[in-house]
Amino acid sequence: MNIFRLVGDLCHLLAIIILLLKIWRTRSCAGVSGKSQILFALVFITRYLDLFTNFISLYNSSMKVIYIFCSVTTVYLMFVKFKATYDSNHDTFRVEFLVVPVGGLAFLVNHDFSPLEILWTFSIYLESVAILPQLFMISKTGEAETITSHYLFALGSYRALYIVNWVYRYYTEGFFDLIAIVAGCVQTILYCDFFYLYITKVLKGKQLTLPA
């Protein structure tokens, strides 16, 4: 554990809480991609199957439970409780184009050819592209609510901080996980345009709209 990972985890948790509060308080999931949320739930479930078999620390286990619970709750709110507010007309990204290639890659490129390791690798690869349906949805509507923008910024910040965490760990511990690093860099790159728009528009009190 180091400060970069801790702050990264807190940004990740903040992003999840922001999204849940947005949906619960407005009683609406308008502007939120249900497909991205399903992918994130799949990420956490496949990554943390070792929850009851590989105890590392109370902090680690608690965060795993929180991520799984919150992601499943978000999916429930979107597709059950507030289903009428879900904008399926704009949430049209073909997720099979992500899940199938990622699943195949996890079988081919992993640290160890075992069920848990393959599922862990699958979750790492899938997380790197899970935000694409949300970004695609924003590109179709041409704008994003301010609260949704805050959610995406916190989510992107979490991954960017994890890259700094890996650099720090490499120089202090000699730790190097190529799979996690490459996937994390891909995920961060996907946020670059959004970061620019967030800083130049949202932080100045304007709504995030895409250039025509």
mmCIF file of C-alpha atoms in Angstrom:
data_model
loop_
_atom_site.group_PDB
_atom_site.id
_atom_site.type_symbol
_atom_site.label_atom_id
_atom_site.label_comp_id
_atom_site.label_asym_id
_atom_site.label_seq_id
_atom_site.Cartn_x
_atom_site.Cartn_y
_atom_site.Cartn_z
ATOM 1 C CA MET A 1 0.000 0.000 0.000
ATOM 2 C CA ASN A 2 1.247 3.491 -0.848
ATOM 3 C CA ILE A 3 -0.326 6.932 -1.089
ATOM 4 C CA PHE A 4 -0.935 6.677 -4.840
ATOM 5 C CA ARG A 5 -2.824 3.405 -4.572
ATOM 6 C CA LEU A 6 -4.776 4.642 -1.543
ATOM 7 C CA VAL A 7 -5.864 7.860 -3.252
ATOM 8 C CA GLY A 8 -6.602 5.861 -6.404
ATOM 9 C CA ASP A 9 -8.849 3.503 -4.438
ATOM 10 C CA LEU A 10 -10.607 6.466 -2.845
ATOM 11 C CA CYS A 11 -11.198 8.044 -6.274
ATOM 12 C CA HIS A 12 -12.621 4.742 -7.477
ATOM 13 C CA LEU A 13 -14.905 4.514 -4.470
ATOM 14 C CA LEU A 14 -15.897 8.170 -4.896
ATOM 15 C CA ALA A 15 -16.849 7.533 -8.525
ATOM 16 C CA ILE A 16 -19.080 4.620 -7.548
ATOM 17 C CA ILE A 17 -20.742 6.617 -4.758
ATOM 18 C CA ILE A 18 -21.296 9.628 -7.037
ATOM 19 C CA LEU A 19 -23.075 7.437 -9.566
ATOM 20 C CA LEU A 20 -25.226 5.681 -6.980
ATOM 21 C CA LEU A 21 -26.234 8.959 -5.342
ATOM 22 C CA LYS A 22 -27.003 10.490 -8.743
ATOM 23 C CA ILE A 23 -29.353 7.639 -9.620
ATOM 24 C CA TRP A 24 -30.964 7.432 -6.177
ATOM 25 C CA ARG A 25 -31.498 11.165 -5.586
ATOM 26 C CA THR A 26 -32.823 11.951 -9.056
ATOM 27 C CA ARG A 27 -34.720 8.642 -9.232
ATOM 28 C CA SER A 28 -33.363 8.427 -12.746
ATOM 29 C CA CYS A 29 -30.502 6.782 -14.616
ATOM 30 C CA ALA A 30 -30.758 9.071 -17.633
ATOM 31 C CA GLY A 31 -27.407 9.616 -19.310
ATOM 32 C CA VAL A 32 -25.840 6.540 -17.705
ATOM 33 C CA SER A 33 -24.858 3.547 -19.812
ATOM 34 C CA GLY A 34 -26.367 0.397 -18.378
ATOM 35 C CA LYS A 35 -24.058 -1.647 -20.580
ATOM 36 C CA SER A 36 -20.972 -0.077 -19.017
ATOM 37 C CA GLN A 37 -22.383 -0.783 -15.562
ATOM 38 C CA ILE A 38 -23.009 -4.439 -16.443
ATOM 39 C CA LEU A 39 -19.429 -4.711 -17.680
ATOM 40 C CA PHE A 40 -18.066 -3.152 -14.471
ATOM 41 C CA ALA A 41 -20.155 -5.566 -12.381
ATOM 42 C CA LEU A 42 -18.726 -8.425 -14.444
ATOM 43 C CA VAL A 43 -15.228 -7.026 -13.864
ATOM 44 C CA PHE A 44 -15.580 -7.051 -10.078
ATOM 45 C CA ILE A 45 -17.307 -10.422 -9.864
ATOM 46 C CA THR A 46 -14.695 -12.213 -11.991
ATOM 47 C CA ARG A 47 -11.770 -10.437 -10.312
ATOM 48 C CA TYR A 48 -12.802 -11.061 -6.725
ATOM 49 C CA LEU A 49 -13.842 -14.713 -6.818
ATOM 50 C CA ASP A 50 -10.900 -15.267 -4.462
ATOM 51 C CA LEU A 51 -12.655 -13.211 -1.788
ATOM 52 C CA PHE A 52 -13.141 -16.144 0.577
ATOM 53 C CA THR A 53 -10.043 -18.129 -0.386
ATOM 54 C CA ASN A 54 -7.246 -15.564 -0.459
ATOM 55 C CA PHE A 55 -7.327 -13.188 2.519
ATOM 56 C CA ILE A 56 -4.758 -10.404 2.259
ATOM 57 C CA SER A 57 -6.042 -7.778 4.674
ATOM 58 C CA LEU A 58 -9.266 -6.412 6.123
ATOM 59 C CA TYR A 59 -8.918 -3.338 3.903
ATOM 60 C CA ASN A 60 -8.475 -5.450 0.773
ATOM 61 C CA SER A 61 -11.426 -7.730 1.526
ATOM 62 C CA SER A 62 -13.679 -4.828 2.524
ATOM 63 C CA MET A 63 -12.989 -2.984 -0.725
ATOM 64 C CA LYS A 64 -13.732 -6.133 -2.736
ATOM 65 C CA VAL A 65 -17.108 -6.542 -1.019
ATOM 66 C CA ILE A 66 -17.940 -2.845 -1.491
ATOM 67 C CA TYR A 67 -17.081 -2.894 -5.202
ATOM 68 C CA ILE A 68 -19.148 -6.016 -5.873
ATOM 69 C CA PHE A 69 -22.109 -4.810 -3.811
ATOM 70 C CA CYS A 70 -22.156 -1.308 -5.300
ATOM 71 C CA SER A 71 -21.771 -2.479 -8.891
ATOM 72 C CA VAL A 72 -24.574 -5.033 -8.557
ATOM 73 C CA THR A 73 -26.766 -2.445 -6.803
ATOM 74 C CA THR A 74 -26.183 0.022 -9.637
ATOM 75 C CA VAL A 75 -27.240 -2.573 -12.204
ATOM 76 C CA TYR A 76 -30.336 -3.360 -10.111
ATOM 77 C CA LEU A 77 -31.325 0.302 -9.885
ATOM 78 C CA MET A 78 -30.883 0.801 -13.612
ATOM 79 C CA PHE A 79 -32.621 -2.295 -14.910
ATOM 80 C CA VAL A 80 -35.222 -2.938 -12.201
ATOM 81 C CA LYS A 81 -36.114 -0.082 -9.865
ATOM 82 C CA PHE A 82 -35.678 2.835 -12.281
ATOM 83 C CA LYS A 83 -35.936 0.882 -15.505
ATOM 84 C CA ALA A 84 -38.403 3.383 -17.004
ATOM 85 C CA THR A 85 -35.720 6.110 -16.972
ATOM 86 C CA TYR A 86 -33.065 4.028 -18.713
ATOM 87 C CA ASP A 87 -32.201 5.446 -22.154
ATOM 88 C CA SER A 88 -31.770 2.264 -24.174
ATOM 89 C CA ASN A 89 -32.172 4.177 -27.443
ATOM 90 C CA HIS A 90 -28.753 5.789 -27.006
ATOM 91 C CA ASP A 91 -27.054 2.954 -25.114
ATOM 92 C CA THR A 92 -26.458 0.886 -28.245
ATOM 93 C CA PHE A 93 -22.794 -0.107 -28.069
ATOM 94 C CA ARG A 94 -22.289 -3.769 -29.063
ATOM 95 C CA VAL A 95 -20.667 -5.129 -25.901
ATOM 96 C CA GLU A 96 -20.061 -8.537 -27.486
ATOM 97 C CA PHE A 97 -17.349 -6.797 -29.511
ATOM 98 C CA LEU A 98 -15.578 -6.214 -26.183
ATOM 99 C CA VAL A 99 -16.388 -9.318 -24.144
ATOM 100 C CA VAL A 100 -15.565 -11.949 -26.777
ATOM 101 C CA PRO A 101 -12.114 -10.603 -27.815
ATOM 102 C CA VAL A 102 -11.225 -9.874 -24.172
ATOM 103 C CA GLY A 103 -12.218 -13.415 -23.175
ATOM 104 C CA GLY A 104 -10.082 -14.884 -25.942
ATOM 105 C CA LEU A 105 -7.125 -12.676 -25.030
ATOM 106 C CA ALA A 106 -7.398 -13.718 -21.374
ATOM 107 C CA PHE A 107 -7.035 -17.365 -22.413
ATOM 108 C CA LEU A 108 -4.026 -16.624 -24.599
ATOM 109 C CA VAL A 109 -2.133 -14.052 -22.504
ATOM 110 C CA ASN A 110 -2.113 -14.605 -18.743
ATOM 111 C CA HIS A 111 0.286 -15.232 -15.884
ATOM 112 C CA ASP A 112 -0.925 -18.747 -15.168
ATOM 113 C CA PHE A 113 -3.355 -20.998 -17.033
ATOM 114 C CA SER A 114 -5.733 -21.638 -14.136
ATOM 115 C CA PRO A 115 -9.437 -20.728 -13.793
ATOM 116 C CA LEU A 116 -9.007 -17.973 -11.199
ATOM 117 C CA GLU A 117 -6.000 -16.476 -12.970
ATOM 118 C CA ILE A 118 -7.750 -16.464 -16.339
ATOM 119 C CA LEU A 119 -10.808 -14.799 -14.804
ATOM 120 C CA TRP A 120 -8.574 -12.244 -13.050
ATOM 121 C CA THR A 121 -6.836 -11.484 -16.357
ATOM 122 C CA PHE A 122 -10.218 -11.269 -18.099
ATOM 123 C CA SER A 123 -11.338 -8.688 -15.527
ATOM 124 C CA ILE A 124 -8.198 -6.602 -16.053
ATOM 125 C CA TYR A 125 -8.627 -6.554 -19.819
ATOM 126 C CA LEU A 126 -12.371 -5.930 -19.597
ATOM 127 C CA GLU A 127 -11.999 -3.043 -17.144
ATOM 128 C CA SER A 128 -9.714 -1.256 -19.603
ATOM 129 C CA VAL A 129 -12.543 -1.005 -22.169
ATOM 130 C CA ALA A 130 -15.681 -1.192 -19.980
ATOM 131 C CA ILE A 131 -16.153 2.570 -20.157
ATOM 132 C CA LEU A 132 -16.502 2.552 -23.955
ATOM 133 C CA PRO A 133 -20.327 2.103 -23.967
ATOM 134 C CA GLN A 134 -20.602 5.156 -21.671
ATOM 135 C CA LEU A 135 -18.331 7.275 -23.861
ATOM 136 C CA PHE A 136 -20.179 6.043 -26.945
ATOM 137 C CA MET A 137 -23.483 7.042 -25.356
ATOM 138 C CA ILE A 138 -22.155 10.535 -24.633
ATOM 139 C CA SER A 139 -20.959 10.827 -28.235
ATOM 140 C CA LYS A 140 -24.473 9.958 -29.461
ATOM 141 C CA THR A 141 -26.296 12.393 -27.189
ATOM 142 C CA GLY A 142 -23.612 15.057 -27.577
ATOM 143 C CA GLU A 143 -23.543 15.966 -23.889
ATOM 144 C CA ALA A 144 -23.263 14.649 -20.346
ATOM 145 C CA GLU A 145 -24.830 15.814 -17.095
ATOM 146 C CA THR A 146 -22.408 17.526 -14.730
ATOM 147 C CA ILE A 147 -22.779 14.800 -12.102
ATOM 148 C CA THR A 148 -22.073 12.127 -14.720
ATOM 149 C CA SER A 149 -18.982 14.098 -15.740
ATOM 150 C CA HIS A 150 -17.785 14.107 -12.117
ATOM 151 C CA TYR A 151 -18.286 10.332 -12.004
ATOM 152 C CA LEU A 152 -16.223 9.803 -15.153
ATOM 153 C CA PHE A 153 -13.468 12.152 -13.988
ATOM 154 C CA ALA A 154 -13.163 10.333 -10.650
ATOM 155 C CA LEU A 155 -13.101 6.994 -12.470
ATOM 156 C CA GLY A 156 -10.407 8.160 -14.866
ATOM 157 C CA SER A 157 -8.375 9.661 -12.013
ATOM 158 C CA TYR A 158 -8.418 6.315 -10.219
ATOM 159 C CA ARG A 159 -6.797 4.584 -13.168
ATOM 160 C CA ALA A 160 -4.270 7.370 -13.774
ATOM 161 C CA LEU A 161 -3.218 7.206 -10.101
ATOM 162 C CA TYR A 162 -2.796 3.449 -10.384
ATOM 163 C CA ILE A 163 -0.280 3.997 -13.185
ATOM 164 C CA VAL A 164 1.696 6.262 -10.854
ATOM 165 C CA ASN A 165 1.339 3.543 -8.203
ATOM 166 C CA TRP A 166 2.882 0.973 -10.556
ATOM 167 C CA VAL A 167 5.784 3.287 -11.397
ATOM 168 C CA TYR A 168 6.353 3.880 -7.681
ATOM 169 C CA ARG A 169 6.239 0.154 -6.904
ATOM 170 C CA TYR A 170 8.668 -0.627 -9.716
ATOM 171 C CA TYR A 171 11.287 1.734 -8.308
ATOM 172 C CA THR A 172 10.708 0.859 -4.640
ATOM 173 C CA GLU A 173 9.823 -2.860 -4.801
ATOM 174 C CA GLY A 174 10.886 -4.004 -8.253
ATOM 175 C CA PHE A 175 7.241 -4.935 -8.905
ATOM 176 C CA PHE A 176 6.232 -5.112 -12.565
ATOM 177 C CA ASP A 177 2.968 -6.554 -13.921
ATOM 178 C CA LEU A 178 2.917 -6.013 -17.680
ATOM 179 C CA ILE A 179 -0.704 -7.136 -18.113
ATOM 180 C CA ALA A 180 -2.069 -4.720 -15.522
ATOM 181 C CA ILE A 181 0.136 -1.856 -16.705
ATOM 182 C CA VAL A 182 -0.716 -2.157 -20.403
ATOM 183 C CA ALA A 183 -4.451 -2.515 -19.658
ATOM 184 C CA GLY A 184 -4.315 0.455 -17.288
ATOM 185 C CA CYS A 185 -2.565 2.622 -19.873
ATOM 186 C CA VAL A 186 -5.163 1.714 -22.508
ATOM 187 C CA GLN A 187 -7.952 2.649 -20.093
ATOM 188 C CA THR A 188 -6.327 5.970 -19.223
ATOM 189 C CA ILE A 189 -5.808 6.846 -22.894
ATOM 190 C CA LEU A 190 -9.542 6.368 -23.506
ATOM 191 C CA TYR A 191 -10.201 9.126 -20.942
ATOM 192 C CA CYS A 192 -7.787 11.686 -22.393
ATOM 193 C CA ASP A 193 -10.300 13.603 -24.535
ATOM 194 C CA PHE A 194 -12.809 13.525 -21.700
ATOM 195 C CA PHE A 195 -10.226 14.901 -19.230
ATOM 196 C CA TYR A 196 -9.578 17.833 -21.560
ATOM 197 C CA LEU A 197 -13.291 18.627 -21.930
ATOM 198 C CA TYR A 198 -13.841 18.226 -18.181
ATOM 199 C CA ILE A 199 -11.067 20.689 -17.303
ATOM 200 C CA THR A 200 -11.979 23.240 -19.977
ATOM 201 C CA LYS A 201 -15.761 23.086 -19.521
ATOM 202 C CA VAL A 202 -17.092 21.390 -16.394
ATOM 203 C CA LEU A 203 -14.595 22.989 -14.008
ATOM 204 C CA LYS A 204 -15.608 26.354 -15.444
ATOM 205 C CA GLY A 205 -19.259 25.729 -14.655
ATOM 206 C CA LYS A 206 -20.315 24.719 -18.147
ATOM 207 C CA GLN A 207 -22.083 21.539 -19.205
ATOM 208 C CA LEU A 208 -19.920 18.998 -20.964
ATOM 209 C CA THR A 209 -20.908 19.060 -24.626
ATOM 210 C CA LEU A 210 -19.053 17.515 -27.511
ATOM 211 C CA PRO A 211 -17.871 19.598 -30.472
ATOM 212 C CA ALA A 212 -20.269 19.438 -33.424
#
